[in-house]
């Protein structure tokens, strides 16, 4: 077999890129609407890269038919297709470059010569093509889709953990109309012993519940996929056989578990992964040192940091300089932050910022704690009553306000501790009770991986 790969490309073809209860961080840029559940909304009717055949890529059978069609009809193989984050978006991207373009396959794909036809009939030097990340454009596309998928999954997971408008009734009884997805899943397990998984490890819960309900409506066992004649027989079978759970071996459920979005090729692979042997320090090349530089213009010399905007504590005004923002709060809200926190240590200042953020998000006055139906009415009340402040200490000095109300809250980065340094041994440190936060290890791992991709 011989192989050649074309790497020339047109630059224009490059792809683009209140209580102490602990709650997840909010986001300044989100409007509260539900995030999308797929990168490609039309992946149930994706056209072939080369012809007008249409396939449903949301189901495993449709994906397999599409990949078989590419091989048999167009002699194209997509390398490591299982690692493509969104096959629909991937296919649409390459369709724009393959359709009507002379020599596009030779330009972007590796050519292979095999001694057989697509149907297995022996032949001589039959030409096939492989589309892989050896092609720089394909590599960048896969990386971008992976990054976008991680952002989508994390955004959806965060929404599902904090949204209180789920409003779905139980699959078995009429005793519950759950406000949150966590409550719904916990009810199914505690009351009906139906195990779908832990809520903090799940994503796209709405679709998962739809799948479960569809199977039960069609009298299909969730675990063994057997079909029964009526609902009582199905329920009795699932109870006796211990089948009131989804089958972990069923790949159709992989999409609903955070762990399956990690970019770990060995998570279900070989038992003995290759071990990288350490290289002695003296034997390493000079270029491997993190401090090595060929010249003064390399490494970090072309990196310029940008000042991140900081949002006002009481409104949506942002400033890149913290001093400008504090001046805004003085003139517009008659609130002097530095004067309000004099004598407080760093951790108390963190609590105050998070407390004010939470009250403003919950449309509650920070001083009198009166609730309002809209932001405009709340702002009018704060201005009229002069309630722009920090409130009473008993309200903000709670362990739950150690946790940021908004993710990436730049105001917290500008806090300083000007309290006196008590370094004598006679000082007593009183620790507050540690709050319990239900954090998903899979979500944390996925967030770290997304950070590495960026």
Short mmCIF file of C-alpha atoms in Angstrom, two decimals:
data_model
loop_
_atom_site.label_atom_id
_atom_site.label_comp_id
_atom_site.label_asym_id
_atom_site.label_seq_id
_atom_site.Cartn_x
_atom_site.Cartn_y
_atom_site.Cartn_z
CA UNK A 1 0.00 0.00 0.00
CA UNK A 2 1.30 3.47 -0.86
CA UNK A 3 0.26 6.73 0.75
CA UNK A 4 0.54 10.37 -0.20
CA UNK A 5 -0.90 13.40 1.57
CA UNK A 6 -1.69 16.84 0.23
CA UNK A 7 -1.12 19.70 2.67
CA UNK A 8 -1.41 22.76 0.45
CA UNK A 9 -4.39 24.88 1.36
CA UNK A 10 -5.96 28.21 0.73
CA UNK A 11 -5.79 30.54 3.76
CA UNK A 12 -9.41 31.45 3.10
CA UNK A 13 -10.33 27.83 3.81
CA UNK A 14 -9.14 27.93 7.47
CA UNK A 15 -11.95 27.11 9.98
CA UNK A 16 -13.06 29.77 12.54
CA UNK A 17 -13.13 29.35 16.57
CA UNK A 18 -29.40 34.52 49.90
CA UNK A 19 -29.22 31.76 52.16
CA UNK A 20 -26.13 29.84 53.07
CA UNK A 21 -27.02 27.27 50.45
CA UNK A 22 -24.12 26.77 48.07
CA UNK A 23 -25.22 27.20 44.46
CA UNK A 24 -23.30 27.01 41.24
CA UNK A 25 -21.75 30.18 39.82
CA UNK A 26 -23.76 32.28 37.42
CA UNK A 27 -22.51 33.86 34.22
CA UNK A 28 -22.50 37.57 33.37
CA UNK A 29 -23.08 36.94 29.66
CA UNK A 30 -26.00 34.51 29.86
CA UNK A 31 -29.62 35.63 29.75
CA UNK A 32 -30.98 32.59 31.58
CA UNK A 33 -32.27 30.84 28.45
CA UNK A 34 -31.54 27.16 28.05
CA UNK A 35 -28.27 26.45 26.16
CA UNK A 36 -28.39 24.35 23.02
CA UNK A 37 -28.09 20.58 23.32
CA UNK A 38 -26.26 19.98 20.02
CA UNK A 39 -23.60 21.70 17.94
CA UNK A 40 -25.52 20.89 14.77
CA UNK A 41 -29.28 21.36 15.14
CA UNK A 42 -29.93 19.61 11.84
CA UNK A 43 -27.78 16.51 12.39
CA UNK A 44 -30.89 14.37 11.87
CA UNK A 45 -30.82 15.24 8.15
CA UNK A 46 -27.19 15.69 7.11
CA UNK A 47 -26.36 15.55 3.41
CA UNK A 48 -23.45 13.53 2.12
CA UNK A 49 -20.22 15.45 1.46
CA UNK A 50 -20.41 14.57 -2.23
CA UNK A 51 -24.03 13.78 -3.21
CA UNK A 52 -27.62 14.45 -2.17
CA UNK A 53 -28.08 11.40 0.09
CA UNK A 54 -29.40 12.41 3.54
CA UNK A 55 -28.71 10.60 6.82
CA UNK A 56 -29.86 10.84 10.42
CA UNK A 57 -26.67 11.08 12.46
CA UNK A 58 -28.49 11.22 15.79
CA UNK A 59 -28.84 7.45 15.81
CA UNK A 60 -26.07 4.88 15.62
CA UNK A 61 -27.59 3.13 12.61
CA UNK A 62 -27.69 6.38 10.64
CA UNK A 63 -24.04 7.11 11.41
CA UNK A 64 -22.98 3.64 10.30
CA UNK A 65 -24.98 3.91 7.08
CA UNK A 66 -23.41 7.26 6.29
CA UNK A 67 -19.85 6.05 6.88
CA UNK A 68 -20.54 2.94 4.79
CA UNK A 69 -21.94 5.11 2.00
CA UNK A 70 -18.81 7.30 1.99
CA UNK A 71 -16.63 4.19 1.62
CA UNK A 72 -18.70 2.28 -0.96
CA UNK A 73 -19.91 5.19 -3.12
CA UNK A 74 -17.06 7.69 -2.77
CA UNK A 75 -14.15 5.56 -1.50
CA UNK A 76 -13.54 7.88 1.42
CA UNK A 77 -12.62 6.83 4.97
CA UNK A 78 -12.68 9.26 7.92
CA UNK A 79 -9.84 8.38 10.27
CA UNK A 80 -10.65 8.18 14.00
CA UNK A 81 -14.25 9.14 13.31
CA UNK A 82 -15.16 8.30 16.90
CA UNK A 83 -13.07 11.24 18.09
CA UNK A 84 -14.93 13.78 15.93
CA UNK A 85 -17.03 15.80 18.38
CA UNK A 86 -19.85 16.51 15.92
CA UNK A 87 -19.97 14.46 12.73
CA UNK A 88 -22.74 16.64 11.28
CA UNK A 89 -20.75 19.87 11.57
CA UNK A 90 -17.63 18.05 10.40
CA UNK A 91 -19.40 16.73 7.31
CA UNK A 92 -20.96 20.10 6.46
CA UNK A 93 -17.56 21.80 6.70
CA UNK A 94 -15.89 19.40 4.25
CA UNK A 95 -18.93 19.36 1.93
CA UNK A 96 -18.29 23.04 1.20
CA UNK A 97 -14.77 22.18 0.04
CA UNK A 98 -15.43 18.93 -1.82
CA UNK A 99 -18.57 19.81 -3.78
CA UNK A 100 -17.73 21.12 -7.23
CA UNK A 101 -14.01 21.50 -6.44
CA UNK A 102 -11.71 19.82 -8.93
CA UNK A 103 -9.02 17.72 -7.27
CA UNK A 104 -10.24 18.47 -3.71
CA UNK A 105 -9.83 14.87 -2.56
CA UNK A 106 -6.20 14.72 -3.67
CA UNK A 107 -5.61 18.12 -2.11
CA UNK A 108 -6.90 17.41 1.38
CA UNK A 109 -6.80 13.60 1.72
CA UNK A 110 -4.19 10.86 1.84
CA UNK A 111 -4.38 8.50 -1.15
CA UNK A 112 -4.18 4.73 -0.68
CA UNK A 113 -3.92 1.88 -3.17
CA UNK A 114 -5.74 -1.34 -2.21
CA UNK A 115 -6.09 -4.60 -4.09
CA UNK A 116 -9.86 -4.86 -3.80
CA UNK A 117 -13.09 -3.08 -4.67
CA UNK A 118 -15.36 -1.59 -1.96
CA UNK A 119 -17.54 -4.75 -2.03
CA UNK A 120 -14.48 -6.94 -1.37
CA UNK A 121 -13.96 -8.16 -4.96
CA UNK A 122 -10.23 -8.64 -5.73
CA UNK A 123 -8.74 -5.97 -7.98
CA UNK A 124 -5.43 -4.24 -8.63
CA UNK A 125 -4.38 -0.80 -7.36
CA UNK A 126 -7.81 0.55 -6.51
CA UNK A 127 -7.53 4.11 -5.23
CA UNK A 128 -9.09 5.17 -1.92
CA UNK A 129 -8.84 8.31 0.19
CA UNK A 130 -8.44 8.91 3.91
CA UNK A 131 -9.46 12.17 5.60
CA UNK A 132 -7.46 12.56 8.81
CA UNK A 133 -5.92 15.12 11.13
CA UNK A 134 -2.65 14.81 9.23
CA UNK A 135 -4.17 17.55 7.11
CA UNK A 136 -3.68 20.79 9.13
CA UNK A 137 -7.15 22.08 8.28
CA UNK A 138 -8.73 18.84 9.49
CA UNK A 139 -6.69 18.99 12.70
CA UNK A 140 -7.81 22.56 13.43
CA UNK A 141 -11.42 21.64 12.64
CA UNK A 142 -11.42 18.67 15.03
CA UNK A 143 -9.82 20.76 17.75
CA UNK A 144 -12.37 23.56 17.32
CA UNK A 145 -15.32 21.15 17.36
CA UNK A 146 -13.95 19.49 20.48
CA UNK A 147 -13.56 22.84 22.22
CA UNK A 148 -17.05 23.97 21.20
CA UNK A 149 -18.54 20.67 22.36
CA UNK A 150 -16.88 21.04 25.77
CA UNK A 151 -18.21 24.58 26.09
CA UNK A 152 -21.70 23.41 25.12
CA UNK A 153 -21.65 20.45 27.54
CA UNK A 154 -20.41 22.54 30.46
CA UNK A 155 -22.92 25.31 29.77
CA UNK A 156 -25.78 22.82 29.52
CA UNK A 157 -24.66 20.99 32.69
CA UNK A 158 -24.48 24.28 34.60
CA UNK A 159 -27.94 25.27 33.38
CA UNK A 160 -29.47 21.93 34.33
CA UNK A 161 -27.97 22.10 37.82
CA UNK A 162 -29.40 25.57 38.57
CA UNK A 163 -32.62 25.75 36.52
CA UNK A 164 -35.73 25.58 38.68
CA UNK A 165 -38.32 25.53 35.90
CA UNK A 166 -38.06 21.87 34.90
CA UNK A 167 -41.72 21.24 35.73
CA UNK A 168 -41.92 17.59 34.69
CA UNK A 169 -44.16 14.97 36.24
CA UNK A 170 -42.98 11.57 37.44
CA UNK A 171 -42.85 8.70 34.92
CA UNK A 172 -44.63 6.38 37.36
CA UNK A 173 -46.90 8.36 39.66
CA UNK A 174 -48.70 11.69 39.97
CA UNK A 175 -47.18 12.62 43.33
CA UNK A 176 -44.46 14.85 41.93
CA UNK A 177 -44.00 17.69 39.51
CA UNK A 178 -40.28 18.33 39.91
CA UNK A 179 -38.92 21.88 39.82
CA UNK A 180 -35.35 20.69 39.24
CA UNK A 181 -33.80 17.81 37.38
CA UNK A 182 -31.92 16.68 40.47
CA UNK A 183 -35.21 16.40 42.39
CA UNK A 184 -36.75 14.47 39.51
CA UNK A 185 -33.93 11.93 39.27
CA UNK A 186 -33.73 11.52 43.04
CA UNK A 187 -37.49 10.89 43.22
CA UNK A 188 -37.28 8.17 40.55
CA UNK A 189 -34.62 6.37 42.57
CA UNK A 190 -35.92 6.84 46.14
CA UNK A 191 -39.60 6.22 45.36
CA UNK A 192 -39.51 3.86 42.37
CA UNK A 193 -35.92 2.48 42.48
CA UNK A 194 -35.29 3.55 38.88
CA UNK A 195 -31.59 4.38 38.60
CA UNK A 196 -30.57 6.75 35.81
CA UNK A 197 -27.35 7.96 37.47
CA UNK A 198 -26.31 10.78 39.76
CA UNK A 199 -27.62 14.16 38.67
CA UNK A 200 -24.21 15.83 39.03
CA UNK A 201 -22.75 13.33 36.54
CA UNK A 202 -25.48 13.72 33.90
CA UNK A 203 -26.00 16.17 31.06
CA UNK A 204 -28.84 16.59 28.54
CA UNK A 205 -31.20 15.21 31.19
CA UNK A 206 -34.30 16.26 29.26
CA UNK A 207 -33.35 14.05 26.31
CA UNK A 208 -32.44 11.18 28.63
CA UNK A 209 -35.86 11.31 30.28
CA UNK A 210 -37.50 11.47 26.84
CA UNK A 211 -35.62 8.32 25.79
CA UNK A 212 -36.59 6.48 28.98
CA UNK A 213 -40.23 7.52 28.67
CA UNK A 214 -40.36 6.49 25.00
CA UNK A 215 -39.01 3.03 25.81
CA UNK A 216 -41.50 2.57 28.62
CA UNK A 217 -44.37 3.74 26.42
CA UNK A 218 -43.30 1.17 23.81
CA UNK A 219 -43.11 -1.48 26.58
CA UNK A 220 -39.35 -1.95 26.13
CA UNK A 221 -37.13 -2.92 29.08
CA UNK A 222 -34.51 -0.22 29.72
CA UNK A 223 -31.74 -2.73 30.36
CA UNK A 224 -32.24 -5.80 28.16
CA UNK A 225 -34.35 -4.07 25.44
CA UNK A 226 -36.94 -6.87 25.42
CA UNK A 227 -40.50 -5.98 24.36
CA UNK A 228 -43.46 -6.98 26.55
CA UNK A 229 -47.17 -7.32 25.93
CA UNK A 230 -48.37 -4.85 28.58
CA UNK A 231 -47.12 -2.38 31.17
CA UNK A 232 -47.70 -4.54 34.31
CA UNK A 233 -45.65 -7.37 32.78
CA UNK A 234 -42.86 -4.93 31.89
CA UNK A 235 -42.81 -3.44 35.42
CA UNK A 236 -42.77 -6.92 37.00
CA UNK A 237 -39.91 -8.01 34.74
CA UNK A 238 -37.82 -4.92 35.50
CA UNK A 239 -38.43 -5.36 39.24
CA UNK A 240 -37.61 -9.07 39.42
CA UNK A 241 -34.59 -8.94 37.10
CA UNK A 242 -33.14 -5.78 38.60
CA UNK A 243 -33.50 -4.04 35.25
CA UNK A 244 -34.77 -0.72 36.62
CA UNK A 245 -31.66 0.98 35.32
CA UNK A 246 -30.06 1.83 32.02
CA UNK A 247 -27.53 -0.53 30.51
CA UNK A 248 -23.98 0.93 30.77
CA UNK A 249 -22.95 -1.16 27.76
CA UNK A 250 -25.53 0.54 25.55
CA UNK A 251 -23.58 3.20 23.61
CA UNK A 252 -26.75 5.18 22.98
CA UNK A 253 -26.58 6.42 26.58
CA UNK A 254 -22.95 7.60 26.42
CA UNK A 255 -24.04 11.08 25.36
CA UNK A 256 -25.77 11.67 28.69
CA UNK A 257 -22.73 11.13 30.96
CA UNK A 258 -20.07 13.80 31.46
CA UNK A 259 -17.24 11.27 31.73
CA UNK A 260 -17.68 10.35 28.06
CA UNK A 261 -16.73 13.85 26.90
CA UNK A 262 -13.22 13.64 28.33
CA UNK A 263 -10.49 13.48 25.70
CA UNK A 264 -8.93 10.33 27.12
CA UNK A 265 -8.26 7.72 24.45
CA UNK A 266 -7.36 5.17 27.13
CA UNK A 267 -10.48 5.59 29.28
CA UNK A 268 -11.93 2.42 27.69
CA UNK A 269 -8.82 1.19 25.97
CA UNK A 270 -6.00 -1.19 26.74
CA UNK A 271 -5.27 -2.36 30.27
CA UNK A 272 -1.59 -1.59 29.92
CA UNK A 273 -1.19 1.91 28.45
CA UNK A 274 2.25 2.88 27.15
CA UNK A 275 4.47 4.35 29.85
CA UNK A 276 6.68 7.27 28.96
CA UNK A 277 10.17 6.71 30.30
CA UNK A 278 11.66 9.66 32.21
CA UNK A 279 14.73 11.33 30.71
CA UNK A 280 17.56 12.35 33.07
CA UNK A 281 17.93 16.12 33.38
CA UNK A 282 21.51 16.11 32.13
CA UNK A 283 20.56 14.08 29.06
CA UNK A 284 17.81 16.43 27.95
CA UNK A 285 18.18 18.72 24.97
CA UNK A 286 18.58 22.43 25.79
CA UNK A 287 15.42 23.17 23.81
CA UNK A 288 13.38 21.09 26.27
CA UNK A 289 14.02 23.58 29.05
CA UNK A 290 11.09 25.92 29.70
CA UNK A 291 13.60 28.78 30.04
CA UNK A 292 15.38 28.14 26.73
CA UNK A 293 15.04 30.84 24.08
CA UNK A 294 16.70 31.09 20.70
CA UNK A 295 16.41 34.87 20.72
CA UNK A 296 14.75 37.66 22.62
CA UNK A 297 11.75 37.70 20.26
CA UNK A 298 10.62 34.11 20.93
CA UNK A 299 8.54 32.41 23.61
CA UNK A 300 6.56 35.02 25.60
CA UNK A 301 7.79 38.15 23.84
CA UNK A 302 4.79 38.26 21.48
CA UNK A 303 2.18 37.80 24.23
CA UNK A 304 0.18 40.78 25.40
CA UNK A 305 -2.22 40.53 28.31
CA UNK A 306 -5.59 42.23 28.08
CA UNK A 307 -7.33 43.82 31.04
CA UNK A 308 -10.61 42.00 31.63
CA UNK A 309 -13.71 44.19 32.17
CA UNK A 310 -15.23 44.27 35.64
CA UNK A 311 -18.99 44.55 36.18
CA UNK A 312 -20.59 46.95 38.66
CA UNK A 313 -22.04 45.41 41.83
CA UNK A 314 -25.44 47.05 41.29
CA UNK A 315 -25.90 47.41 37.52
CA UNK A 316 -24.57 46.06 34.24
CA UNK A 317 -21.97 48.79 33.64
CA UNK A 318 -18.45 47.46 33.02
CA UNK A 319 -15.05 49.12 33.24
CA UNK A 320 -11.59 47.82 32.43
CA UNK A 321 -10.05 49.76 35.32
CA UNK A 322 -11.26 48.99 38.84
CA UNK A 323 -10.73 52.58 39.95
CA UNK A 324 -13.04 53.79 37.19
CA UNK A 325 -15.67 51.29 38.28
CA UNK A 326 -15.44 52.37 41.92
CA UNK A 327 -15.80 55.99 40.81
CA UNK A 328 -18.90 54.98 38.84
CA UNK A 329 -20.43 53.36 41.94
CA UNK A 330 -19.74 56.52 43.96
CA UNK A 331 -21.40 58.87 41.48
CA UNK A 332 -24.25 56.66 40.24
CA UNK A 333 -25.07 54.63 43.35
CA UNK A 334 -23.59 56.75 46.16
CA UNK A 335 -21.67 53.66 47.24
CA UNK A 336 -18.03 53.92 48.33
CA UNK A 337 -16.79 50.35 48.34
CA UNK A 338 -13.42 51.12 49.95
CA UNK A 339 -15.09 53.03 52.78
CA UNK A 340 -17.64 50.26 53.33
CA UNK A 341 -14.99 47.56 53.80
CA UNK A 342 -12.52 49.46 56.00
CA UNK A 343 -11.32 47.20 58.80
CA UNK A 344 -12.54 44.00 57.15
CA UNK A 345 -10.16 41.23 56.16
CA UNK A 346 -9.86 39.75 52.69
CA UNK A 347 -12.31 36.88 53.26
CA UNK A 348 -14.99 39.19 54.65
CA UNK A 349 -14.66 41.38 51.58
CA UNK A 350 -15.09 38.32 49.36
CA UNK A 351 -18.31 37.50 51.24
CA UNK A 352 -19.63 41.05 50.79
CA UNK A 353 -19.05 41.04 47.04
CA UNK A 354 -20.69 37.62 46.61
CA UNK A 355 -23.57 38.63 48.90
CA UNK A 356 -24.35 41.78 46.91
CA UNK A 357 -24.11 39.87 43.64
CA UNK A 358 -26.53 37.22 44.89
CA UNK A 359 -29.08 39.74 46.20
CA UNK A 360 -29.05 41.68 42.93
CA UNK A 361 -29.51 38.47 40.96
CA UNK A 362 -32.42 37.42 43.22
CA UNK A 363 -33.98 40.92 42.89
CA UNK A 364 -33.68 41.50 46.64
CA UNK A 365 -32.62 44.72 48.42
CA UNK A 366 -29.23 44.30 50.06
CA UNK A 367 -30.24 46.40 53.06
CA UNK A 368 -33.90 45.75 53.89
CA UNK A 369 -34.04 42.45 51.92
CA UNK A 370 -37.36 43.31 50.30
CA UNK A 371 -37.96 41.42 47.05
CA UNK A 372 -39.07 43.00 43.77
CA UNK A 373 -40.53 41.63 40.53
CA UNK A 374 -38.08 43.41 38.21
CA UNK A 375 -34.64 45.00 38.10
CA UNK A 376 -36.06 48.43 37.36
CA UNK A 377 -38.24 48.39 40.46
CA UNK A 378 -35.34 47.15 42.57
CA UNK A 379 -33.02 49.90 41.30
CA UNK A 380 -35.72 52.53 41.88
CA UNK A 381 -36.13 51.32 45.47
CA UNK A 382 -32.37 51.31 46.14
CA UNK A 383 -32.05 54.85 44.83
CA UNK A 384 -35.12 56.24 46.55
CA UNK A 385 -34.38 54.69 49.96
CA UNK A 386 -30.62 55.08 49.74
CA UNK A 387 -30.15 51.36 50.30
CA UNK A 388 -27.00 50.98 48.21
CA UNK A 389 -24.80 49.33 50.82
CA UNK A 390 -23.54 46.06 52.22
CA UNK A 391 -26.42 45.18 54.54
CA UNK A 392 -26.16 43.76 58.03
CA UNK A 393 -23.21 41.51 58.85
CA UNK A 394 -25.46 38.67 59.99
CA UNK A 395 -26.75 38.42 56.44
CA UNK A 396 -23.51 38.52 54.45
CA UNK A 397 -21.16 36.86 56.95
CA UNK A 398 -22.21 33.34 55.95
CA UNK A 399 -19.94 30.46 54.79
CA UNK A 400 -21.94 30.09 51.58
CA UNK A 401 -20.70 33.47 50.35
CA UNK A 402 -17.13 32.22 50.18
CA UNK A 403 -18.21 30.82 46.80
CA UNK A 404 -18.46 33.29 43.87
CA UNK A 405 -21.94 34.12 42.66
CA UNK A 406 -20.69 34.65 39.08
CA UNK A 407 -17.95 32.71 37.41
CA UNK A 408 -14.96 34.81 36.35
CA UNK A 409 -16.02 37.70 38.62
CA UNK A 410 -13.15 40.12 38.04
CA UNK A 411 -14.18 42.26 41.02
CA UNK A 412 -12.88 39.52 43.32
CA UNK A 413 -9.47 39.72 41.65
CA UNK A 414 -9.09 43.35 42.73
CA UNK A 415 -9.80 42.83 46.43
CA UNK A 416 -6.99 43.71 48.82
CA UNK A 417 -6.39 42.93 52.48
CA UNK A 418 -5.27 46.01 54.39
CA UNK A 419 -6.03 44.57 57.84
CA UNK A 420 -3.10 44.56 60.32
CA UNK A 421 -0.83 41.53 60.29
CA UNK A 422 -1.45 39.56 63.47
CA UNK A 423 1.57 37.29 63.62
CA UNK A 424 1.89 36.83 67.40
CA UNK A 425 1.29 33.37 68.82
CA UNK A 426 -1.50 34.58 71.09
CA UNK A 427 -3.88 35.16 68.20
CA UNK A 428 -6.73 32.71 67.93
CA UNK A 429 -8.10 31.60 64.59
CA UNK A 430 -11.75 30.60 64.63
CA UNK A 431 -12.75 28.52 61.65
CA UNK A 432 -16.25 28.65 60.28
CA UNK A 433 -18.19 25.49 59.53
CA UNK A 434 -17.30 24.18 56.10
CA UNK A 435 -20.19 24.26 53.65
CA UNK A 436 -20.90 21.18 51.63
CA UNK A 437 -20.97 21.60 47.89
CA UNK A 438 -22.04 18.84 45.55
CA UNK A 439 -19.44 19.20 42.80
CA UNK A 440 -19.21 16.67 40.00
CA UNK A 441 -15.71 15.32 39.49
CA UNK A 442 -16.53 14.73 35.81
CA UNK A 443 -17.57 18.38 35.36
CA UNK A 444 -14.40 19.56 37.08
CA UNK A 445 -12.23 17.31 34.91
CA UNK A 446 -14.02 18.47 31.75
CA UNK A 447 -13.51 22.12 32.73
CA UNK A 448 -9.77 21.56 33.22
CA UNK A 449 -9.51 19.83 29.83
CA UNK A 450 -11.36 22.70 28.13
CA UNK A 451 -8.84 25.08 29.73
CA UNK A 452 -5.94 23.06 28.33
CA UNK A 453 -7.45 23.12 24.81
CA UNK A 454 -7.62 26.91 24.95
#
